[in-house]
GROMACS .gro file of C-alpha atoms in nm:
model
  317
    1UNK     CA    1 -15.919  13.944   8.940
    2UNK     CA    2 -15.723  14.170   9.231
    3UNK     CA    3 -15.441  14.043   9.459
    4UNK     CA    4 -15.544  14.266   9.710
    5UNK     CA    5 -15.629  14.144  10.068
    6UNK     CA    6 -15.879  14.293  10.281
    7UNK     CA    7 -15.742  14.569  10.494
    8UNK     CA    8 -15.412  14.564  10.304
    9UNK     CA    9 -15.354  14.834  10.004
   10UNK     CA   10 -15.024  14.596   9.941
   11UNK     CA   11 -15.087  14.313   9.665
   12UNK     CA   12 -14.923  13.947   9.805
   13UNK     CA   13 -14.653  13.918   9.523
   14UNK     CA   14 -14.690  13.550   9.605
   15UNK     CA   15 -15.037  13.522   9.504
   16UNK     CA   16 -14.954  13.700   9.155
   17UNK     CA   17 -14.675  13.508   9.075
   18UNK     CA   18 -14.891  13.183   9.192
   19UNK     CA   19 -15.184  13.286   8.932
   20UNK     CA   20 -14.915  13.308   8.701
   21UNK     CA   21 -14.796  12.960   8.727
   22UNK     CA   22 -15.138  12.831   8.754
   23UNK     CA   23 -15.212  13.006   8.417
   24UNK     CA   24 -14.948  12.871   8.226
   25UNK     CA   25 -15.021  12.578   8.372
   26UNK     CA   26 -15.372  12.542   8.190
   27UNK     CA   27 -15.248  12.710   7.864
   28UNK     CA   28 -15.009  12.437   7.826
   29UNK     CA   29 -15.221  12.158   7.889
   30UNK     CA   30 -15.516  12.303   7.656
   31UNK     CA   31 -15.305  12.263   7.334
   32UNK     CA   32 -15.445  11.937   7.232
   33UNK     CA   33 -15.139  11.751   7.131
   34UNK     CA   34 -14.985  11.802   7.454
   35UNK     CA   35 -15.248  11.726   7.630
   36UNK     CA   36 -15.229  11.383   7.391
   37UNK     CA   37 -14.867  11.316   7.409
   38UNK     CA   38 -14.811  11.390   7.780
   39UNK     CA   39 -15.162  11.249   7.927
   40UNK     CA   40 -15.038  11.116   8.272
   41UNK     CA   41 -14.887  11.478   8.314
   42UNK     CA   42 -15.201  11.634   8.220
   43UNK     CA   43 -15.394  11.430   8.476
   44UNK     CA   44 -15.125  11.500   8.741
   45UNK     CA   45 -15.172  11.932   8.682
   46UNK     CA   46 -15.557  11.880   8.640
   47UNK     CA   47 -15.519  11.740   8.971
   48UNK     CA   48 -15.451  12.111   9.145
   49UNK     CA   49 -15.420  12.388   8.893
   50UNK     CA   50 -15.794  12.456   8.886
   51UNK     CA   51 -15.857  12.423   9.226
   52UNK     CA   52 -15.535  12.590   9.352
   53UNK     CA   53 -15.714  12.888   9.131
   54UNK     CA   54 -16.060  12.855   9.272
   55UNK     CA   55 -15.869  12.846   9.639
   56UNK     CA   56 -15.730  13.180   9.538
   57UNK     CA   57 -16.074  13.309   9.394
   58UNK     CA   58 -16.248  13.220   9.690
   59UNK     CA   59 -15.944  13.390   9.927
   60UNK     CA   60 -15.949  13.712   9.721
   61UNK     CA   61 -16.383  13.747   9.654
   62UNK     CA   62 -16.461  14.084   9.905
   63UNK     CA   63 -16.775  14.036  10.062
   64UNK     CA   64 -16.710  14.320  10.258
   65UNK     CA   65 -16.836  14.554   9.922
   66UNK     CA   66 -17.161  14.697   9.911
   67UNK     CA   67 -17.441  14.447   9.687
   68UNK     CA   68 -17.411  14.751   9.385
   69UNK     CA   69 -17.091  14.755   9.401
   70UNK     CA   70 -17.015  14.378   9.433
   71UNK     CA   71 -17.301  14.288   9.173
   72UNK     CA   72 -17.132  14.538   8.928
   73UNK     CA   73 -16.781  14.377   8.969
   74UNK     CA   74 -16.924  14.013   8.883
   75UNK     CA   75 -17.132  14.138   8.630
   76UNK     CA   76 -16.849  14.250   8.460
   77UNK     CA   77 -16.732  13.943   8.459
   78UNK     CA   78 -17.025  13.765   8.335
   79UNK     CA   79 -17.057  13.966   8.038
   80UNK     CA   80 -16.688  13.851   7.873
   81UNK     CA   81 -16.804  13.497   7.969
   82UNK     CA   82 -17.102  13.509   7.806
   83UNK     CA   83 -16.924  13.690   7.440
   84UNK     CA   84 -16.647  13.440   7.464
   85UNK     CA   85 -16.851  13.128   7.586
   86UNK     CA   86 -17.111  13.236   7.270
   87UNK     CA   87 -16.797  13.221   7.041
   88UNK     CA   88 -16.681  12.857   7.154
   89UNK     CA   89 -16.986  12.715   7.143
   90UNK     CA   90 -17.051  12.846   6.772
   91UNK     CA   91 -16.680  12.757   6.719
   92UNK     CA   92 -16.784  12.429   6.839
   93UNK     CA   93 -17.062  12.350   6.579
   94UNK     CA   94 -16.843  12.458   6.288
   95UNK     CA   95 -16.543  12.289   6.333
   96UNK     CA   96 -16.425  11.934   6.382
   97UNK     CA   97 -16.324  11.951   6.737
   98UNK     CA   98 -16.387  11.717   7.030
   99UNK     CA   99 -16.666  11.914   7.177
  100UNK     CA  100 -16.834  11.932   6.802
  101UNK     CA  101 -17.186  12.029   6.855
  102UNK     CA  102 -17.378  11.883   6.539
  103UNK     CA  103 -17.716  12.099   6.579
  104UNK     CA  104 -17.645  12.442   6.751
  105UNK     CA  105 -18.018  12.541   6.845
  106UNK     CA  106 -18.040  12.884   7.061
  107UNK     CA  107 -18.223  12.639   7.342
  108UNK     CA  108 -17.879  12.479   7.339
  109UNK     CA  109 -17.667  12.797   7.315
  110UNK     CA  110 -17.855  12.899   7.614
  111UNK     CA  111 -17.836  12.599   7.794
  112UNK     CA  112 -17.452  12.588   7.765
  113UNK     CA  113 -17.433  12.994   7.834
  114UNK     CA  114 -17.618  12.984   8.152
  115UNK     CA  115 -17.628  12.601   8.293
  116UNK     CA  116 -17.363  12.377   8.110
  117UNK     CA  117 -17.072  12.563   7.993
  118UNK     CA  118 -16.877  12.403   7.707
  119UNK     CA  119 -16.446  12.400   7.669
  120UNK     CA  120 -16.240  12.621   7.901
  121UNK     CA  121 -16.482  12.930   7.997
  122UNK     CA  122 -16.678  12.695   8.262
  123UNK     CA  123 -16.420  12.846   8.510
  124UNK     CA  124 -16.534  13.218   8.507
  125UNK     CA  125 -16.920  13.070   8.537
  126UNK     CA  126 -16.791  12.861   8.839
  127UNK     CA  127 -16.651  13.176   8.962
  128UNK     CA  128 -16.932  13.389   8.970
  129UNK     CA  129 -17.250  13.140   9.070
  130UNK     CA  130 -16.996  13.044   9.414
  131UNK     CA  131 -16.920  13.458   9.477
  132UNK     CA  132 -17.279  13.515   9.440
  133UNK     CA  133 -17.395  13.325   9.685
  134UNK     CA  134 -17.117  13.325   9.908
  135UNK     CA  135 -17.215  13.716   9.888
  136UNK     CA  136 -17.550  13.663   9.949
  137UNK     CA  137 -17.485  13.417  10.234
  138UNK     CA  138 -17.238  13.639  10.376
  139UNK     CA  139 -17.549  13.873  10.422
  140UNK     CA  140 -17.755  13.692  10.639
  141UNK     CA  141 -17.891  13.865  10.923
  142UNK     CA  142 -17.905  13.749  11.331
  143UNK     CA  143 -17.643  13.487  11.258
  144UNK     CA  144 -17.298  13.415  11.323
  145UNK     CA  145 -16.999  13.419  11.067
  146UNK     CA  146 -16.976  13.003  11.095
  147UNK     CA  147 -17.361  12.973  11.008
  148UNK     CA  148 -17.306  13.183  10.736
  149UNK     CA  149 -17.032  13.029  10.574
  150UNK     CA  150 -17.232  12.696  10.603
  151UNK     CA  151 -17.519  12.831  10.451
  152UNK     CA  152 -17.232  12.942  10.166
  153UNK     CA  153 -17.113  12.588  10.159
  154UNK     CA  154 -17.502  12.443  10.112
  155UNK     CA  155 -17.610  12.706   9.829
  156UNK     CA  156 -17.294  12.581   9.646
  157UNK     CA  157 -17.355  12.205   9.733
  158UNK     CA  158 -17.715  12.270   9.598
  159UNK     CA  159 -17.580  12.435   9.251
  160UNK     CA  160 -17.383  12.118   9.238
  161UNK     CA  161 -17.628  11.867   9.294
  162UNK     CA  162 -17.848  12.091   9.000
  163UNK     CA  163 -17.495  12.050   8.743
  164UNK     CA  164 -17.485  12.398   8.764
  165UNK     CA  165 -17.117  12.373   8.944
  166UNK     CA  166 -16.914  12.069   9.034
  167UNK     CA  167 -16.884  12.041   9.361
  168UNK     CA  168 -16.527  11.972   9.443
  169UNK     CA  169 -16.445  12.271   9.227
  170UNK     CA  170 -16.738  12.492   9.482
  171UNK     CA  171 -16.558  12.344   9.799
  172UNK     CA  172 -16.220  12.413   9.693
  173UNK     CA  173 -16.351  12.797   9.634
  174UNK     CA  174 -16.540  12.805   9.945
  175UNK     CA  175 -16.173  12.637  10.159
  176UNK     CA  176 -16.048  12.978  10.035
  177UNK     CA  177 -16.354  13.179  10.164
  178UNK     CA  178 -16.333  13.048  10.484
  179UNK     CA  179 -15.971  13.158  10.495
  180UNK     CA  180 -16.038  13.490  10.380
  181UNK     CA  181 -16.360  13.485  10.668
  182UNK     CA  182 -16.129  13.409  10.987
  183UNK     CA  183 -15.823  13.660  10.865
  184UNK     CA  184 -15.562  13.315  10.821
  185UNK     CA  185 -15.296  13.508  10.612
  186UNK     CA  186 -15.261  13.314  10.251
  187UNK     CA  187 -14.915  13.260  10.366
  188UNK     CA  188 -14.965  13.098  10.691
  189UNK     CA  189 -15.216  12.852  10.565
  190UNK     CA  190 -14.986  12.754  10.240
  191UNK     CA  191 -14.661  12.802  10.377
  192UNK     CA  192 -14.415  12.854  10.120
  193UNK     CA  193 -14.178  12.527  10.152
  194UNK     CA  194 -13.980  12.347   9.879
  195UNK     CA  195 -14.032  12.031  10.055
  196UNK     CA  196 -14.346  11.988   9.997
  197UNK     CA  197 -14.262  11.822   9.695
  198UNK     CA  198 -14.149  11.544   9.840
  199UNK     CA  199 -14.533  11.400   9.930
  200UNK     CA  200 -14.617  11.530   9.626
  201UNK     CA  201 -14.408  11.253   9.481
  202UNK     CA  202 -14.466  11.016   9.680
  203UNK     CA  203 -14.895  11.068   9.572
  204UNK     CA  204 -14.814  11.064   9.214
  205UNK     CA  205 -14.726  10.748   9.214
  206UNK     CA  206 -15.081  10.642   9.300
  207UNK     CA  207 -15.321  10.689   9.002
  208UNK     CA  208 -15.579  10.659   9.188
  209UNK     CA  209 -15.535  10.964   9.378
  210UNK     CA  210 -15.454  11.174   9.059
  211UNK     CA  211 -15.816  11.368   9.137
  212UNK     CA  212 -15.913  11.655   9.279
  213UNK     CA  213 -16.208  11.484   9.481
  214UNK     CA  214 -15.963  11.202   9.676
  215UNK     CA  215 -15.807  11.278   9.959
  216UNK     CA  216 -15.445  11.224   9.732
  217UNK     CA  217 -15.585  11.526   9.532
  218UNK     CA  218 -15.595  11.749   9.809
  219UNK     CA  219 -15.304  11.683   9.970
  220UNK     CA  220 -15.130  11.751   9.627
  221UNK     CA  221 -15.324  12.105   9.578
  222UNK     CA  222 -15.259  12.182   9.904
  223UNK     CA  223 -14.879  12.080   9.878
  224UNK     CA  224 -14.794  12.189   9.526
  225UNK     CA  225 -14.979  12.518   9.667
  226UNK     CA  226 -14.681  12.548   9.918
  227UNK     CA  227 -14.429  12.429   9.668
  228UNK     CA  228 -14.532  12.649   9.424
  229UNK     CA  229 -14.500  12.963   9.628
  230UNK     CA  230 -14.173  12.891   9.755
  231UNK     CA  231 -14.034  12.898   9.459
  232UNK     CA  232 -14.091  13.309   9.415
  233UNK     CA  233 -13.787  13.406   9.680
  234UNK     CA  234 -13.594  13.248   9.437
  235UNK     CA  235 -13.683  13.446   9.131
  236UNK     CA  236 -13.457  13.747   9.051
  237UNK     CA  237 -13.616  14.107   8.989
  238UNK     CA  238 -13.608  14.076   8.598
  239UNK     CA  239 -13.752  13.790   8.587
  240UNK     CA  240 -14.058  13.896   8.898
  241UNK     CA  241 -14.198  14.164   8.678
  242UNK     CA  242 -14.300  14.006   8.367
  243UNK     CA  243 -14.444  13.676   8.582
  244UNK     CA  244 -14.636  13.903   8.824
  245UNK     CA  245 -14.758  14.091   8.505
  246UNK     CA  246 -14.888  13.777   8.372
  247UNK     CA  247 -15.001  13.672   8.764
  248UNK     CA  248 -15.220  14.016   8.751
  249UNK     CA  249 -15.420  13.949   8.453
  250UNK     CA  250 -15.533  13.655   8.434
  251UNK     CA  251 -15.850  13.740   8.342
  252UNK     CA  252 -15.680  13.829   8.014
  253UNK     CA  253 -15.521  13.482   7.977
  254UNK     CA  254 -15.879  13.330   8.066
  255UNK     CA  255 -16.046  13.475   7.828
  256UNK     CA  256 -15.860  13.471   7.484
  257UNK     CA  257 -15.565  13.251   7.518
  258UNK     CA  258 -15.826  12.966   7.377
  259UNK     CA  259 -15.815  13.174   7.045
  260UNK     CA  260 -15.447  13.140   7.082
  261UNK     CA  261 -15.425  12.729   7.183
  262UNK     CA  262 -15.696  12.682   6.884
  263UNK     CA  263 -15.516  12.868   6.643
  264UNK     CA  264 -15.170  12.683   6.703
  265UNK     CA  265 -15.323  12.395   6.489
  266UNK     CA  266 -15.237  12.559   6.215
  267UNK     CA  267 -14.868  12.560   6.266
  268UNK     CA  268 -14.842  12.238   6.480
  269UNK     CA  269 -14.757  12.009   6.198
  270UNK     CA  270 -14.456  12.244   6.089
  271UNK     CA  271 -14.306  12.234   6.455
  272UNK     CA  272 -14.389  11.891   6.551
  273UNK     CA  273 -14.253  11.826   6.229
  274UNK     CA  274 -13.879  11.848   6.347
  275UNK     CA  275 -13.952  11.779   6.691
  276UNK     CA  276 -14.239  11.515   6.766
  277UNK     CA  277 -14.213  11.635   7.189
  278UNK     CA  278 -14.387  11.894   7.084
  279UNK     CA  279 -14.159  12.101   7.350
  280UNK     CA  280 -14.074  12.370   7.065
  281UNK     CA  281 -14.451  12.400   6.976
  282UNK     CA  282 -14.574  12.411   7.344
  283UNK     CA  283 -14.281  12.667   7.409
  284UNK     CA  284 -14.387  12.897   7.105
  285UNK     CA  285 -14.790  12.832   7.153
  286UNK     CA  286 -14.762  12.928   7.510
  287UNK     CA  287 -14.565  13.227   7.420
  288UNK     CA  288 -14.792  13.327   7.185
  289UNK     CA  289 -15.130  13.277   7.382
  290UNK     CA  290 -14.978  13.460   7.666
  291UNK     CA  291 -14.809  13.783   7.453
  292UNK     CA  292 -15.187  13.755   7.242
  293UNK     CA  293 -15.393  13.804   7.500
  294UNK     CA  294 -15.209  14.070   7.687
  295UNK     CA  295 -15.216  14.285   7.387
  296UNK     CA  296 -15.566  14.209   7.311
  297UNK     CA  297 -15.602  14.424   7.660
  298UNK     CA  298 -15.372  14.688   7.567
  299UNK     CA  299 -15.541  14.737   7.247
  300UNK     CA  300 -15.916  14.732   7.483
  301UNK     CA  301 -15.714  15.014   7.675
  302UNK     CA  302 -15.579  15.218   7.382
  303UNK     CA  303 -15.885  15.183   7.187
  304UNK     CA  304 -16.124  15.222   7.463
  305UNK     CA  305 -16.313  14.920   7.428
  306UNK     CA  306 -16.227  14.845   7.768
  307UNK     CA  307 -16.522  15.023   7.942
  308UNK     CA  308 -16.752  14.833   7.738
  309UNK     CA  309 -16.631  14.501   7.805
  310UNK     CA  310 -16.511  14.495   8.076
  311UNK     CA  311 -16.648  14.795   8.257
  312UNK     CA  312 -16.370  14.970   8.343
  313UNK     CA  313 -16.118  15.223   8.170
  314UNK     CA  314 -15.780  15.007   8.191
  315UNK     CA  315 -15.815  14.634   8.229
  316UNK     CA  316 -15.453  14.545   8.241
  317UNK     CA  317 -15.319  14.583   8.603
   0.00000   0.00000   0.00000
């Protein structure tokens, strides 16, 4: 995932440190007891994390590549998905978890690889079935940019009316597209403001807009976008480099801090033990997930396994 805008070799430090948050965000709330103990504060960050991140994945997907080069990018992608997505779902049908699959048949493993992804990888398959054919739209001949990005918009709305995507999380990816399409500056259309908190506030106090498809839900993306960002002026120079490290690889985080949140089971009735928040445990599990699966991708780099996973020689950025 690059931070790079088209036409600018500078990265928006914003946008890293924005991924970052975003990331922790959904670490956090996939360690199960948390996720159990604090549930109205899990349904207030799935309200925007995930599509705050698809708004970003749509801004930052370059069109502008040539198809080999573009279909090479997303296919490295795909392949981590699929190794990962392959492990959960076997992980799934061997352990009591809530997603327990009684009967793994390889029609089913193939079903959830390439249709009906199952825990936290359905992301990444989002990701690249709305960049693929935003790609392909984008290619269109004898049309205007506008027809094109509704023909974008329609291919997605299609996937989702097949359950191949859902479509709020295809329309919050294609909000960011058309951004990226008409040249708005990230920064202009989420200007960084700590105000915007305030009708955050004001929305969480309505369940029923604690979704991502109300009109409440996309206010609060929009304004914990803003919120979010303006909180990076703020951040000293020690503290900028390890979050925009985190903010760069993502990817990383995506891919193997489920290992990490899975694993913390183990340990969860020793820290919960002395300290039923679970604050201590989300602290350390966190830590953990997020130290893990960085050096999983220095150890890809150092042990060159990196060009054949992920296709290129150094995947941390």
């Amino acid at each position: 995932m690059t931070t790079f805008v088209s036409g600018m070799r500078q990265r928006v430090e914003e946008i890293d440190f924005l991924r970052c948050v975003l990331i922790l965000l959904m670490i956090t709330f996939h360690i199960v007891y948390i996720g159990d103990t604090y549930g109205v504060a899990k349904q207030f960050v799935y309200t925007f994390h995930m599509p705050a991140f698809l708004l970003v994945s749509g801004y930052l997907c370059n069109t502008s590549k040539g198809a080999k080069a573009f279909l090479r990018a997303m296919m490295w992608i795909f392949i981590p998905y699929l190794v990962m997505e392959a492990g959960y779902v076997v992980m799934a049908s061997l352990l009591p978890i809530r997603e327990h699959i009684d009967n793994l048949t390889l029609p089913l493993l193939l079903e959830k690889l390439f249709l009906h992804p199952l825990g936290p990888y359905w992301y990444l398959h989002t990701w690249v079935l709305c960049s693929v054919v935003y790609f392909l739209a984008m290619r269109l001949p004898r049309i205007p940019k506008w027809a094109r990005l509704l023909a974008a918009v329609v291919g997605c709305l299609v996937m989702g009316f097949c359950g191949l995507v859902s479509i709020p999380n295809a329309l919050y990816f294609m909000a960011g597209a058309v951004l990226r399409q008409y040249g708005v500056p990230f920064l202009r259309a989420f200007y960084p403001a700590w105000w915007a908190i305030l009708p955050v506030v004001i929305i969480a106090f309505m369940p029923s807009q604690l979704d991502r498809a109300t009109i409440g839900g996309m206010a609060i993306v929009y304004f914990m976008t803003c919120f979010l960002l303006s909180l990076y002026r703020f951040l000293g120079k020690g503290l900028r480099r390890p979050l925009l490290l985190i903010g760069r690889n993502t990817l990383l985080l995506l891919l193997f801090s489920p290992i990490f949140t899975a694993l913390s089971k183990l340990y969860q009735p020793f820290f919960v033990g002395f300290d039923p928040s679970g604050i201590v445990f989300c602290i350390v599990t966190v830590t953990l997930a997020t130290l893990g699966s960085l050096a999983i991708g220095y150890l890809s780099d150092i042990l060159r396994i990196s060009p054949l996973f992920f296709g290129k020689d150094k995947v941390v950025v």
